[in-house]
């Protein structure tokens, strides 16, 4: 009997797109329901673009972009955004870096001026560089070196799965590489990757399209034109034999394990990729999901479990190569081999016997809820549309994602599960060194 399909609601966020003469792509999505705006600038450079010997440079440069710009002194960006009642931040990903603000609608021009000013050029000084190297090193100490399971598995699993430097290296960076960075390195990184032709500006919320278009042209139109660099080919062959690695985490109180399998290209083979996004949720989302019910509730071989697409956890902002990840924490003395064998059993059972009545519809409804919630706020909408424009040239895909998830069939999920074989898996095991 075919499983019941989920009825998925749709969004109809309007999308206006244009490109300035200097190559900057712009996406506007007006929503006059509340006097708030989200502004996002996304540059097509991330961790994978870092040169050898400069690990962590993309993240370091994100920090430098907040240290003053062509017409603004250090900390002025903070003061101008917060003084208008707004919030701001930035983040570095595998394939892009973003900078964003949420502000009252009457502060639109302020946000555009701030972003355009640092697109012209951040203040790259020796003082700023050395200060931010120290800040990033402290961030690594807090988030990785002095934290239980620090970097697990987003930093520890890629070097098991991949062989090339862009895909396998530590995106936070080594202290040696960070300390050897120079102002000349930063200036070259800016010239190469922070070009207007390599960026997308997205504005969402309470804006008038004609007024916003004029303001964007006024502030960004004279940013010097530089073409986008050619993006390297980061593809790698799939695994043909299982890879496993383990390490002792001196702070971890319990053992842990994570496994990953390569999946189809998220951009060029989106239809083939989507069933894996749904499969990860079928396996791990909620108490009724396959692996939670089996491993956590019945066997009690793990204490917690999660699954997702992409090493940084967002399935719709990644490029190839990427993976489906499953990770679990085990009780004291837990058997990692048994956990991996059980996962293999459940994947085989799903591929052979299919889903139970209502299982797929329930999962798709939950996924649609999460997608709709994540883009309900104007900033979430601006960020997602900017990335979709950059990676696919389709910001309006945001409106289609809930429906597309709901159209994935049981047969597609079963076929995806059948490909997750042990010989295609890379896994990393954390040996607990902090148990008392």
Coordinates of N, CA, C and O in Angstrom, one line a residue, residues 83-259:
X83 N 23.1 51.4 17.2 CA 22.5 52.7 17.5 C 21.2 52.9 16.8 O 20.3 53.7 17.3
X84 N 20.9 52.2 15.8 CA 19.6 52.2 15.1 C 18.7 51.2 15.6 O 17.6 51.0 15.1
X85 N 19.1 50.4 16.7 CA 18.2 49.4 17.2 C 18.3 48.1 16.5 O 17.4 47.2 16.6
X86 N 19.4 47.9 15.8 CA 19.6 46.6 15.0 C 20.5 45.6 15.6 O 21.2 45.9 16.6
X87 N 20.6 44.5 15.0 CA 21.6 43.5 15.3 C 22.4 43.1 14.1 O 21.9 43.3 12.9
X88 N 23.6 42.5 14.2 CA 24.4 42.2 13.1 C 25.3 41.0 13.4 O 25.5 40.6 14.6
X89 N 25.8 40.4 12.4 CA 26.8 39.3 12.6 C 27.4 38.9 11.2 O 27.0 39.5 10.2
X90 N 28.2 37.9 11.2 CA 28.7 37.3 10.0 C 29.0 35.9 10.3 O 29.2 35.5 11.5
X91 N 29.2 35.0 9.3 CA 29.6 33.6 9.5 C 30.3 33.1 8.3 O 30.0 33.5 7.1
X92 N 31.2 32.1 8.5 CA 32.0 31.5 7.4 C 31.5 30.1 7.3 O 31.4 29.3 8.2
X93 N 31.3 29.7 6.0 CA 30.8 28.4 5.7 C 31.8 27.7 4.7 O 32.8 28.3 4.3
X94 N 31.5 26.5 4.3 CA 32.4 25.8 3.4 C 32.5 26.5 2.1 O 33.6 26.6 1.5
X95 N 31.4 27.1 1.6 CA 31.3 27.6 0.2 C 31.0 29.1 0.2 O 30.9 29.6 -0.9
X96 N 30.8 29.7 1.3 CA 30.5 31.2 1.2 C 30.7 31.8 2.6 O 30.8 31.1 3.6
X97 N 30.7 33.1 2.6 CA 30.8 33.9 3.8 C 29.7 35.0 3.8 O 29.5 35.6 2.7
X98 N 29.0 35.1 4.9 CA 27.9 36.1 4.9 C 28.0 37.1 6.0 O 28.7 36.9 7.0
X99 N 27.4 38.3 5.7 CA 27.4 39.4 6.6 C 26.0 39.9 6.6 O 25.4 40.1 5.5
X100 N 25.4 40.2 7.8 CA 24.0 40.5 7.8 C 23.6 41.4 9.0 O 24.3 41.5 10.0
X101 N 22.4 42.0 8.8 CA 21.8 42.9 9.8 C 20.3 42.8 9.8 O 19.7 42.5 8.7
X102 N 19.8 42.9 10.9 CA 18.3 43.1 11.1 C 18.1 44.5 11.7 O 18.7 44.8 12.7
X103 N 17.3 45.3 11.1 CA 17.1 46.7 11.5 C 15.7 47.2 11.3 O 14.9 46.6 10.5
X104 N 15.3 48.3 12.0 CA 14.0 48.9 11.7 C 14.1 49.3 10.2 O 15.1 49.7 9.6
X105 N 12.9 49.4 9.6 CA 12.8 49.6 8.1 C 13.4 51.0 7.8 O 13.9 51.2 6.7
X106 N 13.3 52.0 8.7 CA 13.8 53.3 8.4 C 15.3 53.4 8.4 O 15.9 54.5 8.1
X107 N 16.0 52.3 8.7 CA 17.5 52.3 8.7 C 18.0 51.6 7.5 O 19.2 51.2 7.5
X108 N 17.2 51.4 6.4 CA 17.7 50.7 5.3 C 19.0 51.3 4.7 O 19.9 50.7 4.4
X109 N 18.9 52.6 4.5 CA 20.0 53.3 3.8 C 21.3 53.2 4.7 O 22.4 53.0 4.1
X110 N 21.1 53.2 6.0 CA 22.3 53.0 6.9 C 23.0 51.7 6.6 O 24.2 51.6 6.5
X111 N 22.1 50.6 6.6 CA 22.7 49.3 6.3 C 23.4 49.2 5.0 O 24.5 48.6 4.8
X112 N 22.8 49.8 4.0 CA 23.4 49.7 2.6 C 24.7 50.5 2.6 O 25.7 50.0 2.0
X113 N 24.7 51.6 3.2 CA 26.0 52.4 3.3 C 27.1 51.5 4.0 O 28.2 51.5 3.5
X114 N 26.8 50.9 5.1 CA 27.8 50.1 5.8 C 28.3 49.0 5.0 O 29.5 48.7 5.0
X115 N 27.4 48.3 4.4 CA 27.9 47.1 3.6 C 28.7 47.5 2.3 O 29.6 46.9 2.0
X116 N 28.2 48.6 1.7 CA 28.9 49.1 0.5 C 30.3 49.6 0.9 O 31.3 49.4 0.1
X117 N 30.4 50.2 2.1 CA 31.7 50.8 2.5 C 32.7 49.7 2.7 O 33.9 49.9 2.3
X118 N 32.3 48.6 3.3 CA 33.4 47.6 3.5 C 33.5 46.7 2.2 O 34.6 46.0 2.1
X119 N 32.6 46.7 1.3 CA 32.8 46.1 0.0 C 33.9 46.8 -0.8 O 34.6 46.2 -1.5
X120 N 34.0 48.1 -0.6 CA 35.0 48.9 -1.2 C 36.4 48.5 -0.6 O 37.4 48.6 -1.3
X121 N 36.4 48.2 0.7 CA 37.7 47.9 1.3 C 37.7 47.9 2.8 O 37.4 49.0 3.3
X122 N 38.0 46.9 3.5 CA 38.1 46.9 4.9 C 39.5 47.5 5.3 O 40.4 47.7 4.5
X123 N 39.6 47.9 6.6 CA 40.9 48.5 7.0 C 41.8 47.4 7.4 O 41.8 46.8 8.5
X124 N 42.7 47.1 6.5 CA 43.7 46.0 6.7 C 45.0 46.5 7.2 O 45.8 46.9 6.4
X125 N 45.1 46.5 8.5 CA 46.3 47.0 9.2 C 47.0 45.9 10.0 O 46.3 44.9 10.3
X126 N 48.2 46.1 10.3 CA 48.9 45.1 11.1 C 48.3 45.0 12.5 O 48.1 43.9 13.0
X127 N 47.9 46.1 13.0 CA 47.2 46.1 14.4 C 45.9 45.2 14.3 O 45.7 44.4 15.2
X128 N 45.1 45.5 13.3 CA 43.8 44.8 13.2 C 44.1 43.3 12.9 O 43.4 42.5 13.5
X129 N 45.0 43.0 12.1 CA 45.3 41.6 11.8 C 45.8 40.8 13.0 O 45.3 39.8 13.4
X130 N 46.8 41.4 13.7 CA 47.3 40.7 14.9 C 46.2 40.5 16.0 O 46.1 39.5 16.7
X131 N 45.4 41.6 16.2 CA 44.3 41.5 17.2 C 43.3 40.4 16.8 O 42.9 39.6 17.7
X132 N 42.9 40.3 15.5 CA 41.9 39.3 15.2 C 42.5 37.9 15.1 O 41.8 36.9 15.3
X133 N 43.8 37.8 14.8 CA 44.4 36.5 14.9 C 44.3 36.0 16.4 O 43.9 34.8 16.6
X134 N 44.5 36.8 17.3 CA 44.4 36.5 18.7 C 42.9 36.1 19.1 O 42.7 35.2 19.9
X135 N 42.0 36.9 18.5 CA 40.6 36.6 18.8 C 40.2 35.2 18.2 O 39.5 34.5 18.9
X136 N 40.6 34.9 17.0 CA 40.3 33.6 16.4 C 40.9 32.5 17.2 O 40.3 31.4 17.4
X137 N 42.2 32.7 17.6 CA 42.8 31.6 18.4 C 42.1 31.3 19.7 O 41.9 30.2 20.1
X138 N 41.6 32.4 20.3 CA 40.8 32.2 21.5 C 39.5 31.5 21.2 O 39.0 30.6 22.0
X139 N 38.9 31.8 20.1 CA 37.6 31.1 19.7 C 37.9 29.6 19.5 O 37.1 28.8 19.8
X140 N 39.0 29.3 18.9 CA 39.4 27.9 18.7 C 39.6 27.2 20.1 O 39.1 26.1 20.3
X141 N 40.2 27.9 21.0 CA 40.4 27.3 22.3 C 39.0 27.0 23.0 O 38.8 26.0 23.6
X142 N 38.1 28.0 22.9 CA 36.8 27.9 23.5 C 36.0 26.8 22.8 O 35.3 26.0 23.5
X143 N 35.9 26.8 21.5 CA 35.0 26.0 20.8 C 35.5 24.6 20.4 O 34.7 23.7 20.1
X144 N 36.8 24.5 20.4 CA 37.4 23.2 19.9 C 38.3 22.6 21.0 O 38.1 21.5 21.5
X145 N 39.4 23.3 21.4 CA 40.4 22.7 22.2 C 40.0 22.4 23.6 O 40.4 21.4 24.2
X146 N 39.2 23.3 24.2 CA 38.8 23.2 25.6 C 37.4 22.8 25.8 O 36.8 23.1 26.8
X147 N 36.8 22.2 24.8 CA 35.4 21.8 24.9 C 35.2 20.3 24.6 O 35.8 19.9 23.6
X148 N 34.4 19.6 25.4 CA 34.2 18.2 25.0 C 33.6 18.1 23.6 O 32.7 18.8 23.2
X149 N 34.1 17.1 22.9 CA 33.7 16.9 21.5 C 33.9 18.1 20.6 O 33.2 18.3 19.6
X150 N 34.9 19.0 20.9 CA 35.1 20.1 20.1 C 35.5 19.7 18.6 O 36.4 18.9 18.4
X151 N 34.8 20.3 17.7 CA 35.0 20.0 16.3 C 34.5 18.7 15.8 O 34.6 18.3 14.6
X152 N 33.8 18.0 16.7 CA 33.2 16.7 16.3 C 31.7 16.9 15.8 O 30.9 17.6 16.4
X153 N 31.4 16.4 14.6 CA 32.3 15.8 13.6 C 32.7 16.7 12.5 O 33.4 16.2 11.5
X154 N 32.3 18.0 12.5 CA 32.5 18.8 11.3 C 33.9 19.1 11.0 O 34.2 19.3 9.8
X155 N 34.8 19.0 12.0 CA 36.2 19.2 11.7 C 37.0 17.9 11.6 O 38.0 17.7 10.9
X156 N 36.5 16.9 12.4 CA 37.2 15.6 12.5 C 36.9 14.6 11.4 O 37.7 13.7 11.1
X157 N 35.7 14.7 10.8 CA 35.3 13.7 9.8 C 35.7 14.0 8.4 O 36.1 13.0 7.7
X158 N 35.8 15.2 7.9 CA 36.2 15.5 6.6 C 37.6 14.9 6.2 O 37.7 14.3 5.1
X159 N 38.6 15.0 7.1 CA 39.9 14.4 6.7 C 39.9 12.9 6.6 O 40.8 12.3 6.0
X160 N 38.8 12.2 7.1 CA 38.7 10.8 7.0 C 38.0 10.5 5.6 O 38.4 9.6 4.9
X161 N 37.0 11.3 5.3 CA 36.2 11.0 4.0 C 37.0 11.5 2.8 O 36.9 10.9 1.7
X162 N 37.7 12.7 2.9 CA 38.2 13.3 1.7 C 39.7 13.2 1.7 O 40.4 13.1 2.7
X163 N 40.3 13.4 0.4 CA 41.7 13.3 0.3 C 42.4 14.6 -0.1 O 43.6 14.8 0.1
X164 N 41.6 15.6 -0.7 CA 42.2 16.8 -1.2 C 42.2 17.9 -0.1 O 41.3 17.9 0.7
X165 N 43.1 18.8 -0.2 CA 43.2 19.8 0.8 C 41.9 20.7 1.0 O 41.5 20.9 2.1
X166 N 41.3 21.2 -0.1 CA 40.1 22.0 0.0 C 39.0 21.3 0.8 O 38.3 22.0 1.6
X167 N 38.8 20.0 0.7 CA 37.7 19.3 1.3 C 38.1 18.8 2.7 O 37.2 18.6 3.5
X168 N 39.4 18.5 2.9 CA 39.8 17.8 4.1 C 40.3 18.6 5.2 O 40.4 18.2 6.4
X169 N 40.8 19.9 4.9 CA 41.5 20.6 5.9 C 40.7 21.2 7.0 O 39.4 21.3 6.9
X170 N 41.3 21.6 8.1 CA 40.6 22.2 9.3 C 40.3 23.7 9.0 O 41.1 24.5 8.8
X171 N 39.0 23.9 8.9 CA 38.5 25.2 8.5 C 38.7 26.3 9.6 O 38.6 27.5 9.3
X172 N 38.9 25.9 10.8 CA 39.2 26.8 11.9 C 40.6 27.3 11.8 O 41.0 28.4 12.1
X173 N 41.5 26.4 11.3 CA 42.9 26.8 11.0 C 43.8 26.4 12.2 O 43.4 26.2 13.3
X174 N 45.1 26.2 11.8 CA 46.1 25.9 12.8 C 46.6 27.2 13.3 O 46.6 28.2 12.6
X175 N 47.1 27.2 14.5 CA 47.7 28.4 15.1 C 48.9 28.9 14.3 O 49.1 30.1 14.1
X176 N 49.7 27.9 13.8 CA 50.9 28.3 13.0 C 50.5 29.1 11.7 O 51.1 30.1 11.4
X177 N 49.4 28.5 11.0 CA 49.0 29.2 9.8 C 48.4 30.6 10.1 O 48.6 31.5 9.4
X178 N 47.6 30.7 11.2 CA 47.0 31.9 11.5 C 48.1 33.0 11.9 O 48.0 34.1 11.5
X179 N 49.1 32.6 12.7 CA 50.1 33.5 13.1 C 51.0 33.9 12.0 O 51.6 35.0 12.1
X180 N 51.1 33.1 10.9 CA 52.0 33.5 9.8 C 51.3 34.4 8.8 O 51.9 34.8 7.8
X181 N 50.0 34.6 9.0 CA 49.2 35.5 8.0 C 49.7 36.9 8.0 O 50.1 37.4 9.1
X182 N 49.8 37.5 6.8 CA 50.3 38.9 6.7 C 49.2 39.8 6.1 O 48.2 39.3 5.6
X183 N 49.4 41.1 6.3 CA 48.5 42.1 5.7 C 48.5 41.9 4.2 O 47.4 42.1 3.6
X184 N 49.6 41.6 3.6 CA 49.6 41.4 2.1 C 48.7 40.2 1.8 O 48.0 40.2 0.7
X185 N 48.8 39.1 2.6 CA 47.9 38.0 2.3 C 46.4 38.4 2.4 O 45.6 38.0 1.5
X186 N 46.1 39.2 3.4 CA 44.7 39.7 3.5 C 44.3 40.6 2.3 O 43.2 40.4 1.8
X187 N 45.2 41.4 1.9 CA 44.9 42.3 0.8 C 44.6 41.5 -0.5 O 43.7 41.8 -1.3
X188 N 45.4 40.5 -0.7 CA 45.3 39.6 -1.9 C 44.0 38.8 -1.8 O 43.3 38.7 -2.8
X189 N 43.6 38.3 -0.6 CA 42.4 37.6 -0.4 C 41.2 38.5 -0.7 O 40.2 38.1 -1.4
X190 N 41.3 39.7 -0.3 CA 40.2 40.7 -0.6 C 40.1 40.9 -2.1 O 39.0 40.9 -2.6
X191 N 41.2 41.2 -2.7 CA 41.1 41.5 -4.2 C 40.6 40.3 -5.0 O 39.8 40.5 -5.9
X192 N 40.9 39.1 -4.5 CA 40.6 38.0 -5.3 C 39.1 37.6 -5.1 O 38.4 37.3 -6.1
X193 N 38.6 37.6 -3.9 CA 37.3 37.0 -3.6 C 36.2 38.0 -3.2 O 35.1 37.7 -3.3
X194 N 36.6 39.2 -2.7 CA 35.6 40.1 -2.2 C 35.3 41.2 -3.3 O 35.2 42.4 -3.0
X195 N 35.1 40.7 -4.5 CA 34.8 41.5 -5.6 C 33.2 41.7 -5.7 O 32.5 40.8 -5.3
X196 N 32.8 42.8 -6.2 CA 31.3 43.0 -6.4 C 30.7 41.9 -7.3 O 29.6 41.5 -7.0
X197 N 31.5 41.5 -8.2 CA 31.0 40.4 -9.1 C 31.0 39.0 -8.5 O 30.5 38.1 -9.1
X198 N 31.5 38.9 -7.3 CA 31.5 37.7 -6.6 C 30.6 37.7 -5.4 O 30.7 36.9 -4.5
X199 N 29.6 38.7 -5.4 CA 28.8 38.9 -4.2 C 27.3 39.0 -4.6 O 27.0 39.3 -5.7
X200 N 26.5 38.7 -3.6 CA 25.0 38.9 -3.8 C 24.5 39.7 -2.6 O 24.9 39.4 -1.4
X201 N 23.7 40.7 -2.8 CA 23.1 41.5 -1.8 C 21.6 41.1 -1.8 O 20.9 41.1 -2.9
X202 N 21.1 40.8 -0.6 CA 19.6 40.5 -0.5 C 19.0 41.4 0.6 O 19.6 41.6 1.6
X203 N 17.8 42.0 0.3 CA 17.1 42.8 1.2 C 15.7 42.2 1.3 O 15.0 42.1 0.3
X204 N 15.3 42.0 2.5 CA 13.9 41.4 2.8 C 13.2 42.3 3.8 O 13.8 42.9 4.7
X205 N 11.9 42.3 3.6 CA 11.1 43.0 4.6 C 10.4 44.3 4.1 O 10.0 44.3 2.9
X206 N 10.2 45.2 5.0 CA 9.4 46.4 4.7 C 10.2 47.4 3.8 O 10.7 48.4 4.3
X207 N 10.2 47.1 2.5 CA 10.9 48.0 1.6 C 10.0 48.3 0.4 O 9.2 47.4 0.0
X208 N 10.2 49.5 -0.1 CA 9.6 49.8 -1.4 C 10.6 49.5 -2.5 O 11.7 49.9 -2.4
X209 N 10.2 48.7 -3.5 CA 11.2 48.1 -4.5 C 11.8 49.3 -5.2 O 13.1 49.3 -5.4
X210 N 11.1 50.3 -5.7 CA 11.7 51.4 -6.4 C 12.7 52.2 -5.6 O 13.8 52.5 -6.0
X211 N 12.3 52.5 -4.4 CA 13.2 53.2 -3.5 C 14.4 52.4 -3.1 O 15.5 52.9 -3.2
X212 N 14.2 51.1 -2.8 CA 15.4 50.3 -2.5 C 16.3 50.2 -3.7 O 17.6 50.2 -3.5
X213 N 15.8 50.0 -4.8 CA 16.6 49.9 -6.0 C 17.5 51.2 -6.2 O 18.7 51.1 -6.5
X214 N 16.9 52.3 -6.0 CA 17.6 53.6 -6.2 C 18.7 53.7 -5.1 O 19.8 54.1 -5.4
X215 N 18.4 53.3 -3.9 CA 19.4 53.4 -2.8 C 20.5 52.5 -3.0 O 21.7 52.8 -2.8
X216 N 20.2 51.3 -3.5 CA 21.3 50.3 -3.8 C 22.2 50.8 -4.9 O 23.4 50.7 -4.8
X217 N 21.6 51.3 -6.0 CA 22.4 51.9 -7.0 C 23.3 53.1 -6.5 O 24.5 53.2 -6.9
X218 N 22.7 53.9 -5.6 CA 23.5 55.0 -5.1 C 24.7 54.6 -4.3 O 25.8 55.1 -4.4
X219 N 24.5 53.6 -3.5 CA 25.6 53.2 -2.5 C 26.5 52.1 -3.1 O 27.7 52.1 -2.8
X220 N 26.0 51.2 -3.9 CA 26.9 50.2 -4.4 C 27.3 50.4 -5.9 O 28.3 49.7 -6.3
X221 N 26.7 51.3 -6.6 CA 26.9 51.5 -8.0 C 28.4 51.9 -8.3 O 28.9 51.5 -9.4
X222 N 29.0 52.6 -7.4 CA 30.4 53.1 -7.7 C 31.4 52.2 -7.0 O 32.6 52.5 -7.0
X223 N 31.0 51.1 -6.4 CA 32.0 50.1 -6.0 C 32.8 49.6 -7.2 O 32.2 49.2 -8.2
X224 N 34.1 49.7 -7.2 CA 34.9 49.3 -8.4 C 34.6 47.9 -8.8 O 34.4 46.9 -8.0
X225 N 34.4 47.7 -10.1 CA 34.0 46.4 -10.7 C 35.3 45.5 -10.7 O 36.3 45.9 -11.3
X226 N 35.1 44.3 -10.2 CA 36.1 43.3 -10.3 C 35.4 42.0 -10.6 O 34.4 41.7 -10.0
X227 N 35.9 41.2 -11.6 CA 35.1 40.0 -11.9 C 35.3 38.9 -10.8 O 36.2 39.0 -10.0
X228 N 34.3 38.0 -10.8 CA 34.4 36.9 -9.9 C 35.5 36.0 -10.3 O 35.7 35.7 -11.5
X229 N 36.3 35.4 -9.4 CA 37.3 34.5 -9.8 C 36.7 33.2 -10.2 O 35.5 32.8 -9.9
X230 N 37.4 32.4 -11.0 CA 36.9 31.1 -11.5 C 36.9 30.2 -10.3 O 37.9 30.0 -9.6
X231 N 35.8 29.5 -10.0 CA 35.7 28.6 -8.9 C 36.3 27.3 -9.3 O 36.0 26.7 -10.3
X232 N 37.3 26.8 -8.4 CA 37.9 25.5 -8.7 C 36.9 24.4 -8.7 O 35.9 24.5 -8.1
X233 N 37.4 23.3 -9.3 CA 36.6 22.0 -9.2 C 37.0 21.3 -8.0 O 38.1 20.8 -7.9
X234 N 36.1 21.1 -7.0 CA 36.4 20.5 -5.7 C 36.0 19.0 -5.7 O 36.1 18.4 -4.6
X235 N 35.5 18.5 -6.8 CA 35.0 17.1 -6.8 C 36.1 16.1 -6.5 O 37.3 16.3 -6.8
X236 N 35.7 15.0 -5.9 CA 36.5 13.9 -5.5 C 35.8 12.6 -5.8 O 34.6 12.5 -5.8
X237 N 36.5 11.5 -6.1 CA 35.9 10.2 -6.3 C 35.2 9.7 -5.0 O 35.7 10.1 -3.9
X238 N 34.1 9.0 -5.2 CA 33.5 8.4 -4.0 C 34.4 7.3 -3.4 O 35.3 6.8 -4.0
X239 N 34.1 7.0 -2.1 CA 34.8 5.9 -1.5 C 34.4 4.5 -2.1 O 33.2 4.3 -2.4
X240 N 35.4 3.7 -2.1 CA 35.1 2.3 -2.6 C 35.4 1.3 -1.5 O 35.1 0.1 -1.6
X241 N 35.9 1.8 -0.3 CA 36.2 0.9 0.8 C 36.0 1.8 2.1 O 36.2 3.0 2.1
X242 N 35.4 1.1 3.1 CA 35.2 1.9 4.4 C 36.4 2.5 4.9 O 37.5 1.9 4.9
X243 N 36.3 3.7 5.5 CA 37.4 4.3 6.2 C 36.9 4.6 7.6 O 35.9 5.1 7.9
X244 N 37.8 4.3 8.6 CA 37.5 4.5 10.0 C 38.7 5.1 10.7 O 39.9 4.8 10.3
X245 N 38.5 6.0 11.6 CA 39.6 6.6 12.4 C 39.0 6.9 13.8 O 37.8 7.1 14.0
X246 N 39.9 6.8 14.8 CA 39.5 7.1 16.1 C 40.5 8.0 16.8 O 41.7 8.1 16.4
X247 N 40.1 8.8 17.8 CA 41.0 9.6 18.6 C 40.4 9.7 20.0 O 39.2 9.5 20.3
X248 N 41.3 10.0 20.9 CA 40.9 10.2 22.3 C 40.6 11.7 22.6 O 41.5 12.5 22.3
X249 N 39.5 12.0 23.1 CA 39.1 13.3 23.5 C 39.2 13.4 25.1 O 38.4 12.8 25.8
X250 N 40.2 14.1 25.6 CA 40.5 14.1 27.0 C 39.4 14.7 27.8 O 39.4 14.5 29.1
X251 N 38.5 15.5 27.2 CA 37.4 16.1 27.9 C 36.1 15.4 27.7 O 35.1 15.8 28.5
X252 N 36.0 14.5 26.8 CA 34.7 13.9 26.5 C 34.3 12.9 27.6 O 35.1 12.0 27.9
X253 N 33.1 13.0 28.2 CA 32.7 12.1 29.3 C 32.2 10.8 28.7 O 32.2 9.8 29.5
X254 N 31.8 10.7 27.5 CA 31.2 9.5 26.9 C 31.7 9.3 25.5 O 32.1 10.3 24.8
X255 N 31.8 8.1 25.0 CA 32.2 7.8 23.6 C 31.2 8.4 22.6 O 30.0 8.6 23.0
X256 N 31.7 8.6 21.4 CA 30.8 9.1 20.4 C 31.3 8.5 19.0 O 32.4 8.1 18.9
X257 N 30.4 8.5 18.1 CA 30.7 8.0 16.7 C 29.9 8.8 15.7 O 28.8 9.2 16.0
X258 N 30.5 9.0 14.5 CA 29.8 9.7 13.4 C 30.2 9.0 12.2 O 31.4 8.6 12.0
X259 N 29.2 8.8 11.3 CA 29.5 8.2 10.0 C 28.9 9.1 8.9 O 27.9 9.8 9.1

